[in-house]
PDB file of C-alpha atoms in Angstrom:
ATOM      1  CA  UNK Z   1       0.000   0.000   0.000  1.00 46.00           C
ATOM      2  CA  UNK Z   2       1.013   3.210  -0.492  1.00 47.00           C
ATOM      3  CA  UNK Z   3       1.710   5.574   2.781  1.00 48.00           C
ATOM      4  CA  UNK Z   4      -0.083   8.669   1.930  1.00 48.00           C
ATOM      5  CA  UNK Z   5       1.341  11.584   4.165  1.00 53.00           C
ATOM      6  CA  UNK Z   6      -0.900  14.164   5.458  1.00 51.00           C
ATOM      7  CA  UNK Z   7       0.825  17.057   3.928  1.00 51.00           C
ATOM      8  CA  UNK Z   8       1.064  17.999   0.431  1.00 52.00           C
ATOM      9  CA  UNK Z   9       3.920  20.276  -1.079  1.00 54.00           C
ATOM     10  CA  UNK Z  10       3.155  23.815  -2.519  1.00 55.00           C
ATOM     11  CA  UNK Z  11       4.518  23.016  -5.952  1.00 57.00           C
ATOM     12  CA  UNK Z  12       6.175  26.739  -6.175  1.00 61.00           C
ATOM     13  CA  UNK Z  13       2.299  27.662  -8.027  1.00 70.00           C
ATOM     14  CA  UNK Z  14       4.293  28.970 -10.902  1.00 78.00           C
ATOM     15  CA  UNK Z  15       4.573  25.305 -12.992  1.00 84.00           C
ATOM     16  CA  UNK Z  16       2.405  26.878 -15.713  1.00 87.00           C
ATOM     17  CA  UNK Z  17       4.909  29.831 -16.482  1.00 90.00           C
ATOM     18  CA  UNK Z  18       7.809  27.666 -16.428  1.00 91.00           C
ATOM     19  CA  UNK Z  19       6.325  24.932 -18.728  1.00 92.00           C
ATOM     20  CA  UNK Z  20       5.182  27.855 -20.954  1.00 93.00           C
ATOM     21  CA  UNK Z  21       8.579  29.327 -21.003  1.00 95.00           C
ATOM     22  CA  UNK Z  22      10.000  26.264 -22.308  1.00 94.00           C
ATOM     23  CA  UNK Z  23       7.498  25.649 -24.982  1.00 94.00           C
ATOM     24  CA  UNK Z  24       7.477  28.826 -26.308  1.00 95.00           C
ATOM     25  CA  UNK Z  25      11.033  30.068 -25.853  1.00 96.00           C
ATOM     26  CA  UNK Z  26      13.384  27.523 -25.118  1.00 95.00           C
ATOM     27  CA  UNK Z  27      12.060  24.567 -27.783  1.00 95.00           C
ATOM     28  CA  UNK Z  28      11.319  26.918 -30.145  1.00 95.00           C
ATOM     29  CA  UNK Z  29      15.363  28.425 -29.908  1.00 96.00           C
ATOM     30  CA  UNK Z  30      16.881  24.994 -29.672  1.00 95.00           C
ATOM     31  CA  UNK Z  31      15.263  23.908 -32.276  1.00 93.00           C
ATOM     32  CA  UNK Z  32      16.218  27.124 -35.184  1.00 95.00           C
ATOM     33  CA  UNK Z  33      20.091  27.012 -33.677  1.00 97.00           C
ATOM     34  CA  UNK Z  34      21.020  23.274 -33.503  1.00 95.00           C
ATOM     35  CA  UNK Z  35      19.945  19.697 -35.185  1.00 90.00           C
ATOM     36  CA  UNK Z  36      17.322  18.133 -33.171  1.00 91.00           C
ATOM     37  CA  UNK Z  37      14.626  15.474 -33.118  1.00 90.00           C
ATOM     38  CA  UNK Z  38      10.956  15.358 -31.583  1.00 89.00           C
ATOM     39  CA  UNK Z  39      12.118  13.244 -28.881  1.00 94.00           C
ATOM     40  CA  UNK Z  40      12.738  15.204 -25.204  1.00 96.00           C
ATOM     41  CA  UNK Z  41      13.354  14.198 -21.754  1.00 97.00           C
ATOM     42  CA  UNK Z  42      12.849  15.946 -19.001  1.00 97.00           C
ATOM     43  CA  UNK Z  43      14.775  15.484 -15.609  1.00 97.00           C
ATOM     44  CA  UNK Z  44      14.394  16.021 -11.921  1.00 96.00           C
ATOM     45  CA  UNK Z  45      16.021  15.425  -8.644  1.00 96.00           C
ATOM     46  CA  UNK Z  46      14.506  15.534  -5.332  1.00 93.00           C
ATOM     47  CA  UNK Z  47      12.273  18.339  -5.004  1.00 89.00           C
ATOM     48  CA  UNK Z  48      12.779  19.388  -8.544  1.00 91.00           C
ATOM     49  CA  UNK Z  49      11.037  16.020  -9.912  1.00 94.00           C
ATOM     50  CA  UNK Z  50       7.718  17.480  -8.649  1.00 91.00           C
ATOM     51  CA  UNK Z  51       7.702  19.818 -11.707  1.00 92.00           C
ATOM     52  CA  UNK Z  52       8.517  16.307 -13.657  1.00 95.00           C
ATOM     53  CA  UNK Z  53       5.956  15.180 -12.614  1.00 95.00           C
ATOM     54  CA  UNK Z  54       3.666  17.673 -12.669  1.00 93.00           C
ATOM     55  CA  UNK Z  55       3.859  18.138 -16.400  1.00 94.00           C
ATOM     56  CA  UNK Z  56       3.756  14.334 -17.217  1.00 95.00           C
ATOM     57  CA  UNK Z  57       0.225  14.458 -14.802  1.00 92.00           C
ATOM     58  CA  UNK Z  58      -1.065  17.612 -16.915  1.00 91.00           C
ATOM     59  CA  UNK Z  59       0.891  17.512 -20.081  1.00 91.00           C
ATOM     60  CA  UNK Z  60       2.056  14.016 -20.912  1.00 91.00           C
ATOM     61  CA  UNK Z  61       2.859  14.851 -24.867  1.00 91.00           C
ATOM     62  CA  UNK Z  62       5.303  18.036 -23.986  1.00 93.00           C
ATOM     63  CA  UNK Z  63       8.199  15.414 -23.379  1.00 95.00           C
ATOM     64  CA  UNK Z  64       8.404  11.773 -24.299  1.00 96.00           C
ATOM     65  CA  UNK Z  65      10.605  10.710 -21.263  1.00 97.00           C
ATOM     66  CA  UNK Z  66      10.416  12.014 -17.820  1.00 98.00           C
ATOM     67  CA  UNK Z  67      12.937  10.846 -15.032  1.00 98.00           C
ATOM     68  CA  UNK Z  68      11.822  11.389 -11.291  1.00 98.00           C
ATOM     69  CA  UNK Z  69      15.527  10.692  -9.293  1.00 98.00           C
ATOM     70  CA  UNK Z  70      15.614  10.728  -5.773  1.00 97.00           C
ATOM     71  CA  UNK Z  71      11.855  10.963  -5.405  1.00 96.00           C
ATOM     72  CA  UNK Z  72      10.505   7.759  -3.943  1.00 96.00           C
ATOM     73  CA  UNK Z  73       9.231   9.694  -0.933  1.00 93.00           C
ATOM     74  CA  UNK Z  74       7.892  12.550  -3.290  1.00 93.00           C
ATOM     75  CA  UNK Z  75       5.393  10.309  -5.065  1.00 94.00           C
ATOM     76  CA  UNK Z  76       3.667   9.792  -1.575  1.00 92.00           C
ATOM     77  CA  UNK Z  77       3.322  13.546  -1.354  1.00 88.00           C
ATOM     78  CA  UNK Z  78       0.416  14.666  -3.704  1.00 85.00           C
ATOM     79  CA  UNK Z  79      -1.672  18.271  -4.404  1.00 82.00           C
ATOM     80  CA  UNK Z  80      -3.798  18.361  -1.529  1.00 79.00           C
ATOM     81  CA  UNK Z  81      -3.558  16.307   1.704  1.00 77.00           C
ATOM     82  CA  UNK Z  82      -4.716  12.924   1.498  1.00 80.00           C
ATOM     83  CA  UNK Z  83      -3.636  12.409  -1.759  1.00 84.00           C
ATOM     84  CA  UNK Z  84      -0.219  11.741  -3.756  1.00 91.00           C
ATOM     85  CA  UNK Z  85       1.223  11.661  -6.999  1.00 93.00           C
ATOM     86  CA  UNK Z  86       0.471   8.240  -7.647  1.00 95.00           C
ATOM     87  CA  UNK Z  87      -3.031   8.916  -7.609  1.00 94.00           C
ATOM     88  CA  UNK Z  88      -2.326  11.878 -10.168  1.00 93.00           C
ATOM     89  CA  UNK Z  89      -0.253   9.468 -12.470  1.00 95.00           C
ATOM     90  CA  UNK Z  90      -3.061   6.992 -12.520  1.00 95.00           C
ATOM     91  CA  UNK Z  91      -5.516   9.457 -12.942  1.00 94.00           C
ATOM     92  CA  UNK Z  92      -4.073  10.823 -16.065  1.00 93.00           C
ATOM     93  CA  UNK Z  93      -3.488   7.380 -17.612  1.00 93.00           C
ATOM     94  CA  UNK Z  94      -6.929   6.572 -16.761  1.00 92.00           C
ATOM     95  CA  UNK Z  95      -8.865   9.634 -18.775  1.00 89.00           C
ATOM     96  CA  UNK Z  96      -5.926   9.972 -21.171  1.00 81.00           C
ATOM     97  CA  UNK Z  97      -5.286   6.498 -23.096  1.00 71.00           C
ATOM     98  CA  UNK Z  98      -2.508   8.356 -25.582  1.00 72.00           C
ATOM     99  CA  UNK Z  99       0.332   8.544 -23.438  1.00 79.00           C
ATOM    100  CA  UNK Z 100       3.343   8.025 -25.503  1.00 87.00           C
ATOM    101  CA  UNK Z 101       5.893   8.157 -23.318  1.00 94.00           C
ATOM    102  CA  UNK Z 102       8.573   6.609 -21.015  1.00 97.00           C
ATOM    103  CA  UNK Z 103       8.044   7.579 -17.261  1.00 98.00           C
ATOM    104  CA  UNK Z 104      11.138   6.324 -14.395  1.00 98.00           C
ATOM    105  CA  UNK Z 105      11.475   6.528 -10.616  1.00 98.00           C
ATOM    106  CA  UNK Z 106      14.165   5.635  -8.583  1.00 98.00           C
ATOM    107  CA  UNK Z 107      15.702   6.058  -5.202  1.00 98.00           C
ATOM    108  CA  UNK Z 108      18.779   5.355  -3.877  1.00 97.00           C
ATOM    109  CA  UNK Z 109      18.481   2.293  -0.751  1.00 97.00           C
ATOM    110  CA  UNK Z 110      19.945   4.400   2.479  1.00 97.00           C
ATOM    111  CA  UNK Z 111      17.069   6.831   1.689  1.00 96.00           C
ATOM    112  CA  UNK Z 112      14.521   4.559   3.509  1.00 96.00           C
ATOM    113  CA  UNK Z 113      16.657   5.045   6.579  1.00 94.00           C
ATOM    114  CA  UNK Z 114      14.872   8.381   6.878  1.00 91.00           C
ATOM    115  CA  UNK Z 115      11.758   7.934   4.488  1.00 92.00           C
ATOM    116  CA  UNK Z 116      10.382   4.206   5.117  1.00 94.00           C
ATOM    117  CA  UNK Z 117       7.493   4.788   3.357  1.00 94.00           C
ATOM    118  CA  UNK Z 118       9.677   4.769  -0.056  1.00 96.00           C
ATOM    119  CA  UNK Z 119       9.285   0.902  -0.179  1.00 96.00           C
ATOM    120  CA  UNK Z 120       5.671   1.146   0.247  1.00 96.00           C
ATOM    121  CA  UNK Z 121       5.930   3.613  -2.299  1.00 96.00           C
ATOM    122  CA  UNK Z 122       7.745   1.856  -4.672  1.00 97.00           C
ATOM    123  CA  UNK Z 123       5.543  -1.128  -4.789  1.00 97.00           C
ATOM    124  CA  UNK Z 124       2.354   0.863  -5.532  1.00 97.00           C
ATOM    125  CA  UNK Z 125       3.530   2.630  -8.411  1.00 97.00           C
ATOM    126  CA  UNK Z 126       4.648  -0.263 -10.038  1.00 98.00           C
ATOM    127  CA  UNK Z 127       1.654  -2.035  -9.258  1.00 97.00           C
ATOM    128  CA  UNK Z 128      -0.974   0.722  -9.681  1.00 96.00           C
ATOM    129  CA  UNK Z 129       0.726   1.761 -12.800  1.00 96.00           C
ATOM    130  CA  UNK Z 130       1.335  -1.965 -14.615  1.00 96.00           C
ATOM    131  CA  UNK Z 131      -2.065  -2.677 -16.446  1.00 95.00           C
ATOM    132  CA  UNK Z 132      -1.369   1.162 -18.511  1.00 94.00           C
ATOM    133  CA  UNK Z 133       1.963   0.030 -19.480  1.00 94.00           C
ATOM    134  CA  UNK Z 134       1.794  -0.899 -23.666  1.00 92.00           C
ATOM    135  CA  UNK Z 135       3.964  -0.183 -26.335  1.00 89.00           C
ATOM    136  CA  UNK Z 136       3.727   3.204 -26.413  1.00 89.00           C
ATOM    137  CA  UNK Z 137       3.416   3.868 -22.625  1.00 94.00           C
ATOM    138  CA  UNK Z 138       6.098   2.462 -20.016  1.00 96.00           C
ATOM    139  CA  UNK Z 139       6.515   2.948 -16.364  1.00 97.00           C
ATOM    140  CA  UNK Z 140       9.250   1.661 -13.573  1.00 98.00           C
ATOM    141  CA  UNK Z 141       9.841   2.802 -10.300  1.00 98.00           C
ATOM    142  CA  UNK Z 142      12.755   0.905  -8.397  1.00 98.00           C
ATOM    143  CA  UNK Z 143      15.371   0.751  -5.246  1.00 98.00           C
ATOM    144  CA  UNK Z 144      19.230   1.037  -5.925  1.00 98.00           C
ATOM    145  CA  UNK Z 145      20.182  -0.152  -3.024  1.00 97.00           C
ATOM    146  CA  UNK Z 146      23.554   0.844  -1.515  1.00 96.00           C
ATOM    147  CA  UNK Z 147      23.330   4.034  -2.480  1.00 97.00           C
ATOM    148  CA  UNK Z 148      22.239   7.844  -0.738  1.00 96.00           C
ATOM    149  CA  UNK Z 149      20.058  10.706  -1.412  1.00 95.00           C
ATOM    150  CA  UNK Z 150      22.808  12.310  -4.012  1.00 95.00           C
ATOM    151  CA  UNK Z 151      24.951   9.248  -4.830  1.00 96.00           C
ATOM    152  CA  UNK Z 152      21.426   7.784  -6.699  1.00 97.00           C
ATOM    153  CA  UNK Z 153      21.978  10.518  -9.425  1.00 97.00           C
ATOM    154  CA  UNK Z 154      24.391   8.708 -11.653  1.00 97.00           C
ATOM    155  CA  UNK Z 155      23.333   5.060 -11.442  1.00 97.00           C
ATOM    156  CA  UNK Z 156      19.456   6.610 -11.377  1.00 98.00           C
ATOM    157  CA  UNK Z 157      20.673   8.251 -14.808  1.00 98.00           C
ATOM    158  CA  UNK Z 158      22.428   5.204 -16.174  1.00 98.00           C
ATOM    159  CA  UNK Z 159      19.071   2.538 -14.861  1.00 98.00           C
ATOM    160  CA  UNK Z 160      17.036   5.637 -16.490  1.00 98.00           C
ATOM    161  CA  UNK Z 161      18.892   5.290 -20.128  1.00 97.00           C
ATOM    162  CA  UNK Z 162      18.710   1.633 -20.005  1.00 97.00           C
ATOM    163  CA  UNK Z 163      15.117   1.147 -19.298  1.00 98.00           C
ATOM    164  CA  UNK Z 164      14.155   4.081 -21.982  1.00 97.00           C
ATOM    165  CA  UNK Z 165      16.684   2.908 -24.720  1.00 96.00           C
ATOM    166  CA  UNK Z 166      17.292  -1.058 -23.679  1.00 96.00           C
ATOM    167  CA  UNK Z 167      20.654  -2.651 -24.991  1.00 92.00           C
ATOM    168  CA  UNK Z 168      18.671  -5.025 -26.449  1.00 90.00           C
ATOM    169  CA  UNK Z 169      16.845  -2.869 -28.825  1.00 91.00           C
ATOM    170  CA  UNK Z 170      19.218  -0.846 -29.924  1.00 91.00           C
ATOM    171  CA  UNK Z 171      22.640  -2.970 -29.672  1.00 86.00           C
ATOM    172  CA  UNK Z 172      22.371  -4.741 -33.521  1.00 86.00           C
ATOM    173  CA  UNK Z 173      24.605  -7.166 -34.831  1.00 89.00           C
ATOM    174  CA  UNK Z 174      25.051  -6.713 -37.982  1.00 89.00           C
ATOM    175  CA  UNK Z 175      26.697  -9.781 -38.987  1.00 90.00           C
ATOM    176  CA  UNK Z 176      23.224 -11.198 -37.687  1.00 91.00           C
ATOM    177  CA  UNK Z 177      21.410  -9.052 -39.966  1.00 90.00           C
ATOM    178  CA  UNK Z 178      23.331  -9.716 -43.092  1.00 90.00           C
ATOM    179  CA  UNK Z 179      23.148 -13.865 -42.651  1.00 90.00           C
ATOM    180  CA  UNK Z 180      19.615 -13.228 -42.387  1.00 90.00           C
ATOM    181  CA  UNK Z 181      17.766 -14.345 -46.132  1.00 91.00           C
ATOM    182  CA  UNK Z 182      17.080 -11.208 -48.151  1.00 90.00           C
ATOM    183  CA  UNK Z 183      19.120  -8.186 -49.266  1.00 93.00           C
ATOM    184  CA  UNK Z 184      21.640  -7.042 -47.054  1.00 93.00           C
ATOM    185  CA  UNK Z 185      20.140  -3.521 -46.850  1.00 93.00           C
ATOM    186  CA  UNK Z 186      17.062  -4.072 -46.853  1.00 94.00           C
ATOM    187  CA  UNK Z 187      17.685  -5.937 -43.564  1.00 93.00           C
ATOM    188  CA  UNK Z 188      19.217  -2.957 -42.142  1.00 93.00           C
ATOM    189  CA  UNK Z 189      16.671  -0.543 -43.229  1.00 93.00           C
ATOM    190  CA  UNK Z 190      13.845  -2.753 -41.717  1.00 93.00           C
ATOM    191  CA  UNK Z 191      15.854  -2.809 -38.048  1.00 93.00           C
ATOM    192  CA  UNK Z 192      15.807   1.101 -38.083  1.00 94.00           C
ATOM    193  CA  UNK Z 193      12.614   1.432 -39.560  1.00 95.00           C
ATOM    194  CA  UNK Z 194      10.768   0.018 -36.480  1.00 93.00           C
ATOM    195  CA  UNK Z 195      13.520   1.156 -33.951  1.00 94.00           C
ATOM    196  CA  UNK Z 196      12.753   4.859 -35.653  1.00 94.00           C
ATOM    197  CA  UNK Z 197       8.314   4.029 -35.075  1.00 92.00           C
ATOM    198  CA  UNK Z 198       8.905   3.243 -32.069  1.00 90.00           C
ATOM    199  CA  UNK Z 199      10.685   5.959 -30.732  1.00 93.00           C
ATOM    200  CA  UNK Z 200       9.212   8.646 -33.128  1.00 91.00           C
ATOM    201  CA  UNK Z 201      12.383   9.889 -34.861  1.00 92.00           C
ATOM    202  CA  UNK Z 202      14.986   8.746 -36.961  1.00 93.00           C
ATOM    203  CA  UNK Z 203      17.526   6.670 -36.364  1.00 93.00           C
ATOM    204  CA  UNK Z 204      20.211   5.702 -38.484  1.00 90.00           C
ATOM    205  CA  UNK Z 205      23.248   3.333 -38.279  1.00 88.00           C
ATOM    206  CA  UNK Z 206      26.914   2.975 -37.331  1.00 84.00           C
ATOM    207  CA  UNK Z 207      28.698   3.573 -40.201  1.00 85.00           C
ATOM    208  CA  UNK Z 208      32.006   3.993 -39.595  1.00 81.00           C
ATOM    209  CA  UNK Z 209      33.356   2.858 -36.043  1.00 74.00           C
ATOM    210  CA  UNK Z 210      37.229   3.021 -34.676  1.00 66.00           C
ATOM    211  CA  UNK Z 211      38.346  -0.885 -33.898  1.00 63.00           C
ATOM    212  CA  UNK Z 212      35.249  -1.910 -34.182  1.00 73.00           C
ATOM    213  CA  UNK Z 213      33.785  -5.171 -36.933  1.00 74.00           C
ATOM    214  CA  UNK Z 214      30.194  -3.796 -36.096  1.00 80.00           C
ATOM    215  CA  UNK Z 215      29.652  -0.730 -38.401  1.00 87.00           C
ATOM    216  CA  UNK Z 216      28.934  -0.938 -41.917  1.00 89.00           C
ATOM    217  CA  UNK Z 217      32.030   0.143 -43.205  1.00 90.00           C
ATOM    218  CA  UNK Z 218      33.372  -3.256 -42.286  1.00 90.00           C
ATOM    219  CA  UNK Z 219      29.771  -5.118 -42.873  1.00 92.00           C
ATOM    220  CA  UNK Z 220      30.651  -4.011 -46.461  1.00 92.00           C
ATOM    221  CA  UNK Z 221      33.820  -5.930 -46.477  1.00 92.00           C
ATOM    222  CA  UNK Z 222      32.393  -9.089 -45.395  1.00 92.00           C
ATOM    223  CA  UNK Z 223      29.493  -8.903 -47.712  1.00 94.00           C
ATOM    224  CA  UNK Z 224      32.091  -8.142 -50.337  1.00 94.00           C
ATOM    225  CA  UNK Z 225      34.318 -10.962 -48.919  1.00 93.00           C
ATOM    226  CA  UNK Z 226      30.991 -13.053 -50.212  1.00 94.00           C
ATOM    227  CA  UNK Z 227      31.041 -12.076 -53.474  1.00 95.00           C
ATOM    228  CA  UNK Z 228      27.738 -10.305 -52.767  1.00 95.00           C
ATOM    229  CA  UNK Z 229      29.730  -7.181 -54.536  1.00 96.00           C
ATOM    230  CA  UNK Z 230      25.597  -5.850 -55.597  1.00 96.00           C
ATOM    231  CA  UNK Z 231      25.134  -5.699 -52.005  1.00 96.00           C
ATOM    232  CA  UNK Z 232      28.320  -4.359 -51.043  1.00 96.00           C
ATOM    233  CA  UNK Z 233      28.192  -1.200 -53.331  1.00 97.00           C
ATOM    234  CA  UNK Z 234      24.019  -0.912 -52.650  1.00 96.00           C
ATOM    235  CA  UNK Z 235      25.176  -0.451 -48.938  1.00 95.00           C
ATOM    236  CA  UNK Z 236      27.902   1.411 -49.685  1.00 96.00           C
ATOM    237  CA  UNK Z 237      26.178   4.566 -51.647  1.00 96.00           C
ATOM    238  CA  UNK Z 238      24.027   4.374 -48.475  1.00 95.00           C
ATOM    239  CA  UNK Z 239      26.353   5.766 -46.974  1.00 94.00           C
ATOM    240  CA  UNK Z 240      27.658   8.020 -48.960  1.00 96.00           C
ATOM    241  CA  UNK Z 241      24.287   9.485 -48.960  1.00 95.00           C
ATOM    242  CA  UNK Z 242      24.152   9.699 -45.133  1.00 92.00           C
ATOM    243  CA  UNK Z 243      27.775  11.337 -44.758  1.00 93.00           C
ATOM    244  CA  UNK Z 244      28.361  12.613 -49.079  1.00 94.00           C
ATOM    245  CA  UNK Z 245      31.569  14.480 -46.711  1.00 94.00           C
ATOM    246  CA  UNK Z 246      33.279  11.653 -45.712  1.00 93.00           C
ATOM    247  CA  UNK Z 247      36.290  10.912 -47.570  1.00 94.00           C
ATOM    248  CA  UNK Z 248      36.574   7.450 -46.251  1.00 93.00           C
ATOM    249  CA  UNK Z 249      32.742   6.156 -47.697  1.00 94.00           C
ATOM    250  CA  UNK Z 250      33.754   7.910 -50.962  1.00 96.00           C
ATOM    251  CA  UNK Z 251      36.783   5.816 -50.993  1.00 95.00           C
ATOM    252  CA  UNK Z 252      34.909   2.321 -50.090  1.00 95.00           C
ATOM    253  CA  UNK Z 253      32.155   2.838 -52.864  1.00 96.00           C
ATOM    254  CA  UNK Z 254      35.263   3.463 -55.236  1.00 96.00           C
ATOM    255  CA  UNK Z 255      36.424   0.239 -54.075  1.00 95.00           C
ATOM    256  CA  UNK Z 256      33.420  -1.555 -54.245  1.00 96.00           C
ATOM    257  CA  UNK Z 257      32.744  -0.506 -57.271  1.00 96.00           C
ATOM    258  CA  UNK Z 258      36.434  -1.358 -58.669  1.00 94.00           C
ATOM    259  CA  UNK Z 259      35.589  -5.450 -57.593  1.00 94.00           C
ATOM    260  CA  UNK Z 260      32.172  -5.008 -59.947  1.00 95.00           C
ATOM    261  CA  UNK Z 261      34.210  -3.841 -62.998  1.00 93.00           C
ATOM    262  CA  UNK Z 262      32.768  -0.852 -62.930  1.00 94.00           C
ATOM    263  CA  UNK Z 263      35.911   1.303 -63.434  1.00 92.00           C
ATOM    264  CA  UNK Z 264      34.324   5.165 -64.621  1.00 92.00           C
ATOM    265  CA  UNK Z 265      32.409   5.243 -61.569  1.00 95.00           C
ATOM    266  CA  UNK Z 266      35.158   3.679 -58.976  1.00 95.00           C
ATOM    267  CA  UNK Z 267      37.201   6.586 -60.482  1.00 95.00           C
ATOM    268  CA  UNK Z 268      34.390   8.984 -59.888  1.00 95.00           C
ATOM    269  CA  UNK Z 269      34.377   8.010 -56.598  1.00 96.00           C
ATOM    270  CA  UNK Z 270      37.877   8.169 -55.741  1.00 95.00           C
ATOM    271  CA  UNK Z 271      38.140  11.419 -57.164  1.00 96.00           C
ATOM    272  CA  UNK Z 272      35.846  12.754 -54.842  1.00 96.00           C
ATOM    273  CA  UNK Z 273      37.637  10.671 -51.842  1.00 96.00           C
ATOM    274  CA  UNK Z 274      40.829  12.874 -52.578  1.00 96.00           C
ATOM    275  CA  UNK Z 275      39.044  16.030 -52.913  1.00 95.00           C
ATOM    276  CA  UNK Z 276      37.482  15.701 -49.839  1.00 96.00           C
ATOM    277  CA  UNK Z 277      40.589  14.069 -48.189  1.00 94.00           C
ATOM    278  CA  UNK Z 278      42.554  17.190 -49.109  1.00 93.00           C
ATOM    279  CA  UNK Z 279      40.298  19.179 -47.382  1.00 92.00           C
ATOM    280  CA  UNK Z 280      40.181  17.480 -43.906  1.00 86.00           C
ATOM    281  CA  UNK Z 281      43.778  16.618 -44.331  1.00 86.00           C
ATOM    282  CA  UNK Z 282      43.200  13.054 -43.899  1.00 87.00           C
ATOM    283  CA  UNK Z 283      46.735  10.749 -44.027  1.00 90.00           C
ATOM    284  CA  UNK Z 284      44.939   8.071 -46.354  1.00 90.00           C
ATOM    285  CA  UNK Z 285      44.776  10.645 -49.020  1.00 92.00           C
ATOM    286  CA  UNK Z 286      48.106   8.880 -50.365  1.00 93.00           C
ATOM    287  CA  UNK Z 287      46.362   5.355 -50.680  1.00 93.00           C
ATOM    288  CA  UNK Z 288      43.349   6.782 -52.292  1.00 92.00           C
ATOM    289  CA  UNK Z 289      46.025   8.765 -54.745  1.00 92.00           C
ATOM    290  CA  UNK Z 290      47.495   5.100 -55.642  1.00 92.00           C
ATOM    291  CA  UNK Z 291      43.895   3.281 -55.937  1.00 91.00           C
ATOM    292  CA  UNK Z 292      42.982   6.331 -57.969  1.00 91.00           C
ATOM    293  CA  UNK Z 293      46.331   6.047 -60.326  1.00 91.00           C
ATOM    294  CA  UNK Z 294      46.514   2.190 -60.883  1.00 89.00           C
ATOM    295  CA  UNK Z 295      42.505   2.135 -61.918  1.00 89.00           C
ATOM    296  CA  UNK Z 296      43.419   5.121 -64.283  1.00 86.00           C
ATOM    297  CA  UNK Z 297      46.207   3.216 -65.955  1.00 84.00           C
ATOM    298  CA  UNK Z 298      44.015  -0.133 -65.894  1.00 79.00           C
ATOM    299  CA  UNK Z 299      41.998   1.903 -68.564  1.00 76.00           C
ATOM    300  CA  UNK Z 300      44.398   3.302 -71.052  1.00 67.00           C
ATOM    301  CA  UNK Z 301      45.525  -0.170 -71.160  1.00 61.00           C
TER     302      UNK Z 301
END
């Protein structure tokens, strides 16, 4: 059950400016000055998570993750006295079946030295919560235990990423992917197509990643280590489309394209692999110099 204290907090009264100030000035300006996507999270800790909570209770579709840290005891606290923010939460889910989002609690163990009632707390959410939770809507409230009131920030962050963005959705082996039946590609594109629905923006993949087999740079070796060269260079002007600046997917479609016999457009490609190498002063501008020379000869022959 959930301990329901017979106080309730003052919530500051001004919730409604501040959630107007950052719709209308502060999304609006981040959004004209950098790169961003329609996916937001909003934060709290301790008594800050009230105003987390307050929006998710009032407006659930102004973020689409909301992290309460440090706030098992707060959830037991509510508007008026007698009631707590568990029976707001639940009360929004109940007359608003839309929510789209990812909502996390979490408080660090040593808190219940001083705040018992977190346990109790705890266990209600999660249970009072559990038959909204779909596809589109997820909830979690949890104990780390070992840790204090401030030492719950970083783990509460890290359990926070991990239940909105779960290894296992979005770590993808590729190698897995490509031994699948079908086009290589296509395979790919249908992995980031879902992961993209269900999180509302768009998500693309590793291309090119230091030491590591798992990007599609090196993908595109193995497929062409296959002989499945249609594959290779199909994956290959991917990304060239994704990053046209990067010298080094310039130079693997020129490759690529070199295996198919396609020699006018490997050189096409290598000559824009040393333009663009000369520009970021990139040391395999030599190699692509030589790859570009030897095809070039290969054709007055």
């Amino acid at each position: 059950m959930t301990i329901t204290k017979k106080r309730s907090y003052g919530y500051g009264n001004h919730q409604e400016e501040f959630k107007m100030f950052l719709e209308k000035e502060v999304f609006p300006k981040l959004a004209s000055t950098y790169r961003t996507v329609n996916f937001k999270t909003l934060i709290g800790f301790s008594p800050s998570s009230v105003f987390t909570l307050d929006i998710f209770c009032k407006q659930p579709k102004l973020f689409q993750a909301y992290i309460a840290i440090a706030s098992g005891n707060i959830i037991g606290d509510g508007y008026v006295k007698n009631k707590n923010l568990i029976d707001a939460i639940e009360s929004s889910l109940a007359h608003n079946s839309s929510h789209n989002a990812y909502l996390y609690v979490v408080s660090g163990g040593k808190d219940l030295n001083d705040h018992p009632d977190i346990k109790d707390n705890i266990t209600s959410f999660n249970q009072r919560l559990s038959p909204f939770i779909t596809n589109k809507f997820k909830a979690k409230a949890e104990i780390i235990d070992g840790e204090g009131h401030t030492d719950v920030l970083l783990p509460g962050l890290i359990n926070a990423m991990d239940f909105i963005f779960p290894k296992e959705r979005w770590v993808v082996d590729y190698i897995d992917i490509i031994n699948t039946s079908g086009n290589a590609k296509e395979n790919i594109d249908l992995f980031y197509n879902n992961l993209s629905q269900e999180y509302g923006f768009t998500i693309y993949p590793n291309m090119n990643r230091l030491y590591s087999m798992n990007c599609i740079k090196n993908i595109g070796n193995r497929l062409l280590s296959q002989k499945r060269i249609t594959e290779t260079i199909e994956l290959y002007r991917y990304w060239t489309q994704l990053y046209p600046l990067s010298s080094t997917s310039h130079a693997y479609l020129g490759l690529a394209l070199k295996v198919a016999g396609n020699k006018k457009e490997s050189i096409k490609s290598y000559e824009k692999a040393i333009k663009i190498a000369k520009q970021e002063s990139n040391p395999e501008l030599l190699t692509y110099k030589k790859s570009l020379e030897e095809l070039e000869q290969n054709i007055k022959k």
